[in-house]
mmCIF file of C-alpha atoms in Angstrom:
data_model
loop_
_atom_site.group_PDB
_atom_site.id
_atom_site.type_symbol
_atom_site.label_atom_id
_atom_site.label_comp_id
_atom_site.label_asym_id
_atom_site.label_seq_id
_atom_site.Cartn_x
_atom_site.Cartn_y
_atom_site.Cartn_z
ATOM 1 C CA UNK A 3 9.860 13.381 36.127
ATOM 2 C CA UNK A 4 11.358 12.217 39.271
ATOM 3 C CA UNK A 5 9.244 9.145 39.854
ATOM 4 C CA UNK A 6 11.697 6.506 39.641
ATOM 5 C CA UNK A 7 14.156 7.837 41.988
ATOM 6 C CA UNK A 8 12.743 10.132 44.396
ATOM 7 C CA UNK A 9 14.174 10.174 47.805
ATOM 8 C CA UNK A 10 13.379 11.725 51.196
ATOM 9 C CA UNK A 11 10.387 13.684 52.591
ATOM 10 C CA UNK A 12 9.091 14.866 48.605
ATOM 11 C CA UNK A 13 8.710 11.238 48.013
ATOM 12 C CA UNK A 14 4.898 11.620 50.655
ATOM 13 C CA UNK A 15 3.915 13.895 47.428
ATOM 14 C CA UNK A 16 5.912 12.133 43.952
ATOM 15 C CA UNK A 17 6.137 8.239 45.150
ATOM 16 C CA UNK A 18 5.948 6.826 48.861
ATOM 17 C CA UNK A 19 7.895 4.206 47.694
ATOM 18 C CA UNK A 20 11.154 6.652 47.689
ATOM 19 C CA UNK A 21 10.645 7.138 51.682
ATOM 20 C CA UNK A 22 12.432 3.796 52.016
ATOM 21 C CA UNK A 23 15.685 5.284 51.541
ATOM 22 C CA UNK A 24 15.388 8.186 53.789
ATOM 23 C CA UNK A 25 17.910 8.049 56.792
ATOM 24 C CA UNK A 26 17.046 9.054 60.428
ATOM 25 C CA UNK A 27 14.301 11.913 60.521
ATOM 26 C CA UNK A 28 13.828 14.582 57.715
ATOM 27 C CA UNK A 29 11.527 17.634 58.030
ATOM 28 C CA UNK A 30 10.433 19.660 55.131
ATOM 29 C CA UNK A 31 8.615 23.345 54.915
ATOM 30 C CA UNK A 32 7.592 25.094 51.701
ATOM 31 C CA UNK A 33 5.743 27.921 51.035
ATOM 32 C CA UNK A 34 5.638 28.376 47.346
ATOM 33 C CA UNK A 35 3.496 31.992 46.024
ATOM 34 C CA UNK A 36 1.774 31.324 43.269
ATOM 35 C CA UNK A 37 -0.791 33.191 40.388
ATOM 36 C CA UNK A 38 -4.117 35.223 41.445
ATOM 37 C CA UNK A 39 -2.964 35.426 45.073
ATOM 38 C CA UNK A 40 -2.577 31.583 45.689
ATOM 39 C CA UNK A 41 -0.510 29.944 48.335
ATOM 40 C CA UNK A 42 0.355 26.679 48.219
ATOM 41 C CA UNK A 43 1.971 25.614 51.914
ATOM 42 C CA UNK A 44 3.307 22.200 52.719
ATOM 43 C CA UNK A 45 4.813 20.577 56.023
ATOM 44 C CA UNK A 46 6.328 16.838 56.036
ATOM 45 C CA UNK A 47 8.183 14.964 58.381
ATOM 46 C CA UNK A 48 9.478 11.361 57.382
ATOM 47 C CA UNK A 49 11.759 8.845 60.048
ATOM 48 C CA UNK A 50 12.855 5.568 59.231
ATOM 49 C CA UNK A 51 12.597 2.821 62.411
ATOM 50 C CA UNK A 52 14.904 0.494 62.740
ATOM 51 C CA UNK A 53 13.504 -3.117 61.356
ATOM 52 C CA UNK A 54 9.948 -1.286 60.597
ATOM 53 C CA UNK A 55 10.327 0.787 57.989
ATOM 54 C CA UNK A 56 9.810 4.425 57.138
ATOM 55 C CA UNK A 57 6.533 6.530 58.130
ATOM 56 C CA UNK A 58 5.737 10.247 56.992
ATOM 57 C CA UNK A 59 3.563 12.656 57.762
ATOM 58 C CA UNK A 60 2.467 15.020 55.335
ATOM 59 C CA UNK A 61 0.336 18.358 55.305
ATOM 60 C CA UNK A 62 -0.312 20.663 52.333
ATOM 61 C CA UNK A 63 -2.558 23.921 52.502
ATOM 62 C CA UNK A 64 -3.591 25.497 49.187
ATOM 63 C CA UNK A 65 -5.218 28.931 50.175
ATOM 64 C CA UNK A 66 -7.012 30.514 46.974
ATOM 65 C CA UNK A 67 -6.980 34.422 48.592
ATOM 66 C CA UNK A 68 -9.949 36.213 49.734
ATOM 67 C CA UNK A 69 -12.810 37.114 47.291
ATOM 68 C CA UNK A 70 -16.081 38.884 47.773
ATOM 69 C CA UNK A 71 -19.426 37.036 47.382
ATOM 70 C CA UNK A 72 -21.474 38.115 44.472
ATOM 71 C CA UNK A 73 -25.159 37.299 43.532
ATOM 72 C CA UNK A 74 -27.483 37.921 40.993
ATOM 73 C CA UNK A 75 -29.212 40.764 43.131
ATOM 74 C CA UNK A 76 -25.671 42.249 43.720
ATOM 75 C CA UNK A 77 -23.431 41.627 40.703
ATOM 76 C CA UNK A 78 -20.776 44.070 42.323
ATOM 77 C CA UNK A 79 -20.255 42.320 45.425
ATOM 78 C CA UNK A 80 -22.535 41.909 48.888
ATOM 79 C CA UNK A 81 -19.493 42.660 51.215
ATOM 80 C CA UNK A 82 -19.159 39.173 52.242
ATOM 81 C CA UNK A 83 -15.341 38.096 51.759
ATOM 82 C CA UNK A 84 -14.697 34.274 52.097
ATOM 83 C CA UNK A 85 -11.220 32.270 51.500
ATOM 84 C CA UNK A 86 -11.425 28.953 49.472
ATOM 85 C CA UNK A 87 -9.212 26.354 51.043
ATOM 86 C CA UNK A 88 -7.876 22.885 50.116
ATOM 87 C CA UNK A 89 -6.317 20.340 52.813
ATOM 88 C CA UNK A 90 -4.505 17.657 52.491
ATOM 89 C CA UNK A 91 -3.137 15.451 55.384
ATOM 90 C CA UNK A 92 -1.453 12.427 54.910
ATOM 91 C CA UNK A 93 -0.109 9.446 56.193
ATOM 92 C CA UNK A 94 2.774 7.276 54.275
ATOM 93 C CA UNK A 95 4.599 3.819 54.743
ATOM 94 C CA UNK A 96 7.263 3.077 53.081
ATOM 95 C CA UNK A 97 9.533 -0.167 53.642
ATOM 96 C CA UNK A 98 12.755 -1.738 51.415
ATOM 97 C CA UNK A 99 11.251 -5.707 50.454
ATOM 98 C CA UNK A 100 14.436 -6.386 48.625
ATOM 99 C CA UNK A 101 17.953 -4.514 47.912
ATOM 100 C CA UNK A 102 15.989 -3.642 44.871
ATOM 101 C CA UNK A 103 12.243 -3.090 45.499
ATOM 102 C CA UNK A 104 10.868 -0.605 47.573
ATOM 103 C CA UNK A 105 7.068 -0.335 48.625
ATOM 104 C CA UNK A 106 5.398 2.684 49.686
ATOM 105 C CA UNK A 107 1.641 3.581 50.754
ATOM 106 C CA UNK A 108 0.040 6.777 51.669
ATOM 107 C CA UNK A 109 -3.658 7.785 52.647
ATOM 108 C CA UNK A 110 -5.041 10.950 52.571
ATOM 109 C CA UNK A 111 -7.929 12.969 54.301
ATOM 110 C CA UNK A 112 -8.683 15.707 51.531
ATOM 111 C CA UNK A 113 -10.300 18.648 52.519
ATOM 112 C CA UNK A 114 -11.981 21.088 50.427
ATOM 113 C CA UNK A 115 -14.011 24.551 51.559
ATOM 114 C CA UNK A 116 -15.542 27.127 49.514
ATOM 115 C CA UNK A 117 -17.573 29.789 51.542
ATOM 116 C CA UNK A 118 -20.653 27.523 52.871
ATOM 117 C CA UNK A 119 -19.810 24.414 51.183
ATOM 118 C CA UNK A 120 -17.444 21.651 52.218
ATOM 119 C CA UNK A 121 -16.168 18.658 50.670
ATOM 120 C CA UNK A 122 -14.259 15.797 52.580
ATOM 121 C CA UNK A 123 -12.825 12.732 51.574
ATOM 122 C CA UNK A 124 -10.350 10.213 51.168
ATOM 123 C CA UNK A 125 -7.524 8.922 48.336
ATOM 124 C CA UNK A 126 -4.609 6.381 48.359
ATOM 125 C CA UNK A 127 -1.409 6.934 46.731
ATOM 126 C CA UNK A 128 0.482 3.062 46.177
ATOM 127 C CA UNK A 129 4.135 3.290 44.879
ATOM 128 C CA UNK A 130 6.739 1.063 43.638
ATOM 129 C CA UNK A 131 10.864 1.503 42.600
ATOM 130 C CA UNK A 132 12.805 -1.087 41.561
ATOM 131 C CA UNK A 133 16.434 -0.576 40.802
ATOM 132 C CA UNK A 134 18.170 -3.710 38.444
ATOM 133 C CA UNK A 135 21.284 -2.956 39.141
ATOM 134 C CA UNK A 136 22.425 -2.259 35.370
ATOM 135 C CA UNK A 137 24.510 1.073 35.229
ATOM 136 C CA UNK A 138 22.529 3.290 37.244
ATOM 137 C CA UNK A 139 18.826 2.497 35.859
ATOM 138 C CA UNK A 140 15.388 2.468 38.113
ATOM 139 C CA UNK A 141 12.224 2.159 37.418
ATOM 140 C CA UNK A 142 9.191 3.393 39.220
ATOM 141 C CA UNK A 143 5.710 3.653 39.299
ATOM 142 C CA UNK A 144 2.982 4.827 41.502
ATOM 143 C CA UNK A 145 -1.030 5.044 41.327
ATOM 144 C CA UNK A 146 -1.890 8.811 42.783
ATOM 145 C CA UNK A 147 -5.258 9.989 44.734
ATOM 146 C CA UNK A 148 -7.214 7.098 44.201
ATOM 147 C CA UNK A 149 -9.975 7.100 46.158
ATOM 148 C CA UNK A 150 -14.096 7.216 45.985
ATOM 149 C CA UNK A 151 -16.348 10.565 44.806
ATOM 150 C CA UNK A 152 -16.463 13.299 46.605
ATOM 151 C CA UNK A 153 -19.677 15.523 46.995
ATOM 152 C CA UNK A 154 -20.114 19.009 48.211
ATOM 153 C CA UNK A 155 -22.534 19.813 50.918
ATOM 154 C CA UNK A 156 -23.508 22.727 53.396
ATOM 155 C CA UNK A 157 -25.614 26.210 53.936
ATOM 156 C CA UNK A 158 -24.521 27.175 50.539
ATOM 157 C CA UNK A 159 -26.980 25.217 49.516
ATOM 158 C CA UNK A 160 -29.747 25.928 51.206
ATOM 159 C CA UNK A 161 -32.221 28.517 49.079
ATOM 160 C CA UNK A 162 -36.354 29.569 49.697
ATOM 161 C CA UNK A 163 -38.667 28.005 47.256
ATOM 162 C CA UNK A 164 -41.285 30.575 47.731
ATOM 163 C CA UNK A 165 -42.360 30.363 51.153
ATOM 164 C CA UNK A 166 -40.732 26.906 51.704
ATOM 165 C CA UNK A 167 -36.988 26.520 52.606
ATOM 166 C CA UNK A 168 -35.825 23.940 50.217
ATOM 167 C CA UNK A 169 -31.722 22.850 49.362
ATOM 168 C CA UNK A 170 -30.060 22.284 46.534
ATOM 169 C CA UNK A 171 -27.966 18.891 45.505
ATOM 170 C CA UNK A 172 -24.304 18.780 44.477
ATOM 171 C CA UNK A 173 -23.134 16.787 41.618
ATOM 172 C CA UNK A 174 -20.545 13.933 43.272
ATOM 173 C CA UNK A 175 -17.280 14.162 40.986
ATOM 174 C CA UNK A 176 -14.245 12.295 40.704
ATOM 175 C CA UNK A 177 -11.031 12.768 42.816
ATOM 176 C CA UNK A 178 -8.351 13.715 39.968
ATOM 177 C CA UNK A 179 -6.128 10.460 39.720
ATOM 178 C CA UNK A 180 -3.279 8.715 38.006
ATOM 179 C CA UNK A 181 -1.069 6.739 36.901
ATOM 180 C CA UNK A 182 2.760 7.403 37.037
ATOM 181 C CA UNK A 183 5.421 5.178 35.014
ATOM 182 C CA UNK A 184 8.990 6.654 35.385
ATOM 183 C CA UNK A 185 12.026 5.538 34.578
ATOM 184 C CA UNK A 186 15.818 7.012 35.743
ATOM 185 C CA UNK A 187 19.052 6.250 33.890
ATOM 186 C CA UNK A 188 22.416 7.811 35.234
ATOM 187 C CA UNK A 189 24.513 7.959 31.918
ATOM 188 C CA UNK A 190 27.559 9.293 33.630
ATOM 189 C CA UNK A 191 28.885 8.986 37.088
ATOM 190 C CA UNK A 192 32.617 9.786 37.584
ATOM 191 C CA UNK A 193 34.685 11.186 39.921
ATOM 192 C CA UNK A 194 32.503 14.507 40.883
ATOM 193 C CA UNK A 195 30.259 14.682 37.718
ATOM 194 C CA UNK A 196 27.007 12.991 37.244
ATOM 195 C CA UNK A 197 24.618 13.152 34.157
ATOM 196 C CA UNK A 198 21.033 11.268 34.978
ATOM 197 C CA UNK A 199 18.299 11.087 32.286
ATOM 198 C CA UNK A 200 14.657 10.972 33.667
ATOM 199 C CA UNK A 201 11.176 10.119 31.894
ATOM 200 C CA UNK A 202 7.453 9.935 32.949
ATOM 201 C CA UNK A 203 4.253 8.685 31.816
ATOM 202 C CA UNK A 204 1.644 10.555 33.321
ATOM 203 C CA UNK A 205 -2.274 8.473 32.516
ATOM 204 C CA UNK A 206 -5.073 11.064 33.788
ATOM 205 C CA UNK A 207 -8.827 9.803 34.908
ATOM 206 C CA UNK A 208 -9.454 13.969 34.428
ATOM 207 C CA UNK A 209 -7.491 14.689 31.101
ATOM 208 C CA UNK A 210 -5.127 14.138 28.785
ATOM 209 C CA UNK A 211 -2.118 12.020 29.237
ATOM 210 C CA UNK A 212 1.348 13.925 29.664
ATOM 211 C CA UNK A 213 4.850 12.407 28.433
ATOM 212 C CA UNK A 214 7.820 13.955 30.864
ATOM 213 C CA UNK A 215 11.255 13.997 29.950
ATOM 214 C CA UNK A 216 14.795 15.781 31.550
ATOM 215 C CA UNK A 217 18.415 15.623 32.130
ATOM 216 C CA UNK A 218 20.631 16.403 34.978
ATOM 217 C CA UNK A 219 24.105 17.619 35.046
ATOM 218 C CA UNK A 220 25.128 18.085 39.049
ATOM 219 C CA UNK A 221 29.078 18.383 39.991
ATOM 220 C CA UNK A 222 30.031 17.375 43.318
ATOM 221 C CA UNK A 223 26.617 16.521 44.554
ATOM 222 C CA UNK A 224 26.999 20.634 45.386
ATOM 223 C CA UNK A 225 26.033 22.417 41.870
ATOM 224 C CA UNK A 226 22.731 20.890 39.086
ATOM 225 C CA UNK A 227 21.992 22.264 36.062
ATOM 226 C CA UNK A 228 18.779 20.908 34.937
ATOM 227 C CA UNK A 229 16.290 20.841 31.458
ATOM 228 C CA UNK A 230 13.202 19.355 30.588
ATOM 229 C CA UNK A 231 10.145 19.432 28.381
ATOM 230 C CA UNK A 232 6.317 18.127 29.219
ATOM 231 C CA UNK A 233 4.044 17.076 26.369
ATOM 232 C CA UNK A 234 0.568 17.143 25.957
ATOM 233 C CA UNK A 235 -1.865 16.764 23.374
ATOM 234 C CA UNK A 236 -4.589 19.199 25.461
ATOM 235 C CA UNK A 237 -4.939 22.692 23.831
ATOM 236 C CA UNK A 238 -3.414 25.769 25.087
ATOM 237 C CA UNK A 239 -1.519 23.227 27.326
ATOM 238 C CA UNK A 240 0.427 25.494 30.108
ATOM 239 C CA UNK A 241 3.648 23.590 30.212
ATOM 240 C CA UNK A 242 6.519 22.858 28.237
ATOM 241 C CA UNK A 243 10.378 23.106 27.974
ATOM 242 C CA UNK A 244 11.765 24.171 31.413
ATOM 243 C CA UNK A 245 15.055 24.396 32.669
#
């Protein structure tokens, strides 16, 4: 629920808008292991000219694992191992207007590959922060992966019709986007301790919407201790209380 005051190089992914207070260069690497044998890789590198503002570069790589092909003829498996893959590379701009607005824009070639079928595309991510003034509080918001269909195309789809080759049609489908409304309170900030309160309104084109919420305890800008709950009204929703 960071929306409203994200800063440095994970701004390209939670708001562009937060790369306008990033100072110098900044370089980022992740590798995060997830469930079934997913891998979810990401690269960014963010530097803030003088006058110009503040561009990024972003690439994430989420590798699904190898599986085998199966068909109707051979239920078990053919042999044939293939690797879904989906790429992301993006480009962000980020700039302060005021000493309380900040702008940010990103655009994204998306990627997607699943044995002989491909889908490419773009989406546009368009953030905003604005920070009153009044004891700590910002506000953000940003509109994520918005951007036209997307259609998959390729050999996987070509099939015989007797003894005619003939080819299949995918169904175009929507890039999953939305809409982000965040807002950041710090409710203490003395001496070495800090106590923030986050929230975030998450509006889905692809589901239901999520309500975000957290606190943050961090001493010394060294040590945070962190909680937070997500809420959906989807069934068997996966997340909740975190901490």
């Amino acid at each position: 629920a960071i929306v409203a005051d994200v800063t440095g190089v994970e701004s390209i992914f939670w708001n562009p808008a937060g790369l306008a207070f990033t100072e110098g260069t900044e370089v980022m690497l992740t590798h995060q292991p997830y469930i079934a044998d997913i891998d979810v890789n990401f690269a960014g590198v963010a530097t803030r000219i003088e006058d110009f503002g503040t561009l990024g570069f972003g690439l994430k790589i989420v590798s699904i694992g190898d599986m085998e092909e199966t068909t109707e003829v051979d239920p078990d498996g053919t042999g044939r191992i293939f690797s879904p893959t989906l790429s992301v590379m993006s480009v962000s701009y980020s700039k302060l207007l005021t000493g309380q607005v900040a702008f940010g824009f990103t655009g994204m070639f998306v990627h997607e590959r699943i044995f002989e079928a491909t889908a490419s595309g773009m989406a546009f991510d368009v953030g905003v922060t604005f920070d009153p003034g009044w004891h700590g509080l910002s506000i953000g918001m940003v509109i994520k992966n918005y951007g036209p269909e997307m259609e998959f195309s390729g050999k996987g789809f070509l099939e015989d019709i007797g003894d005619r080759p003939g080819a299949g049609v995918s169904a175009s489908f929507d890039i999953p986007s939305t809409i982000n409304l965040g807002m950041s309170y710090k409710a203490y900030n003395q001496d070495k301790n800090m106590f923030k309160l986050n929230g975030n309104f998450v509006a889905n084109n692809f589901g239901n919407d999520i309500w975000q919420g957290g606190g943050e305890y961090t001493y010394d800008d060294m040590l945070s201790l962190r909680a937070g709950y997500k809420h959906s009204e989807q069934e068997g929703y996966l997340y909740g209380f975190s901490w």
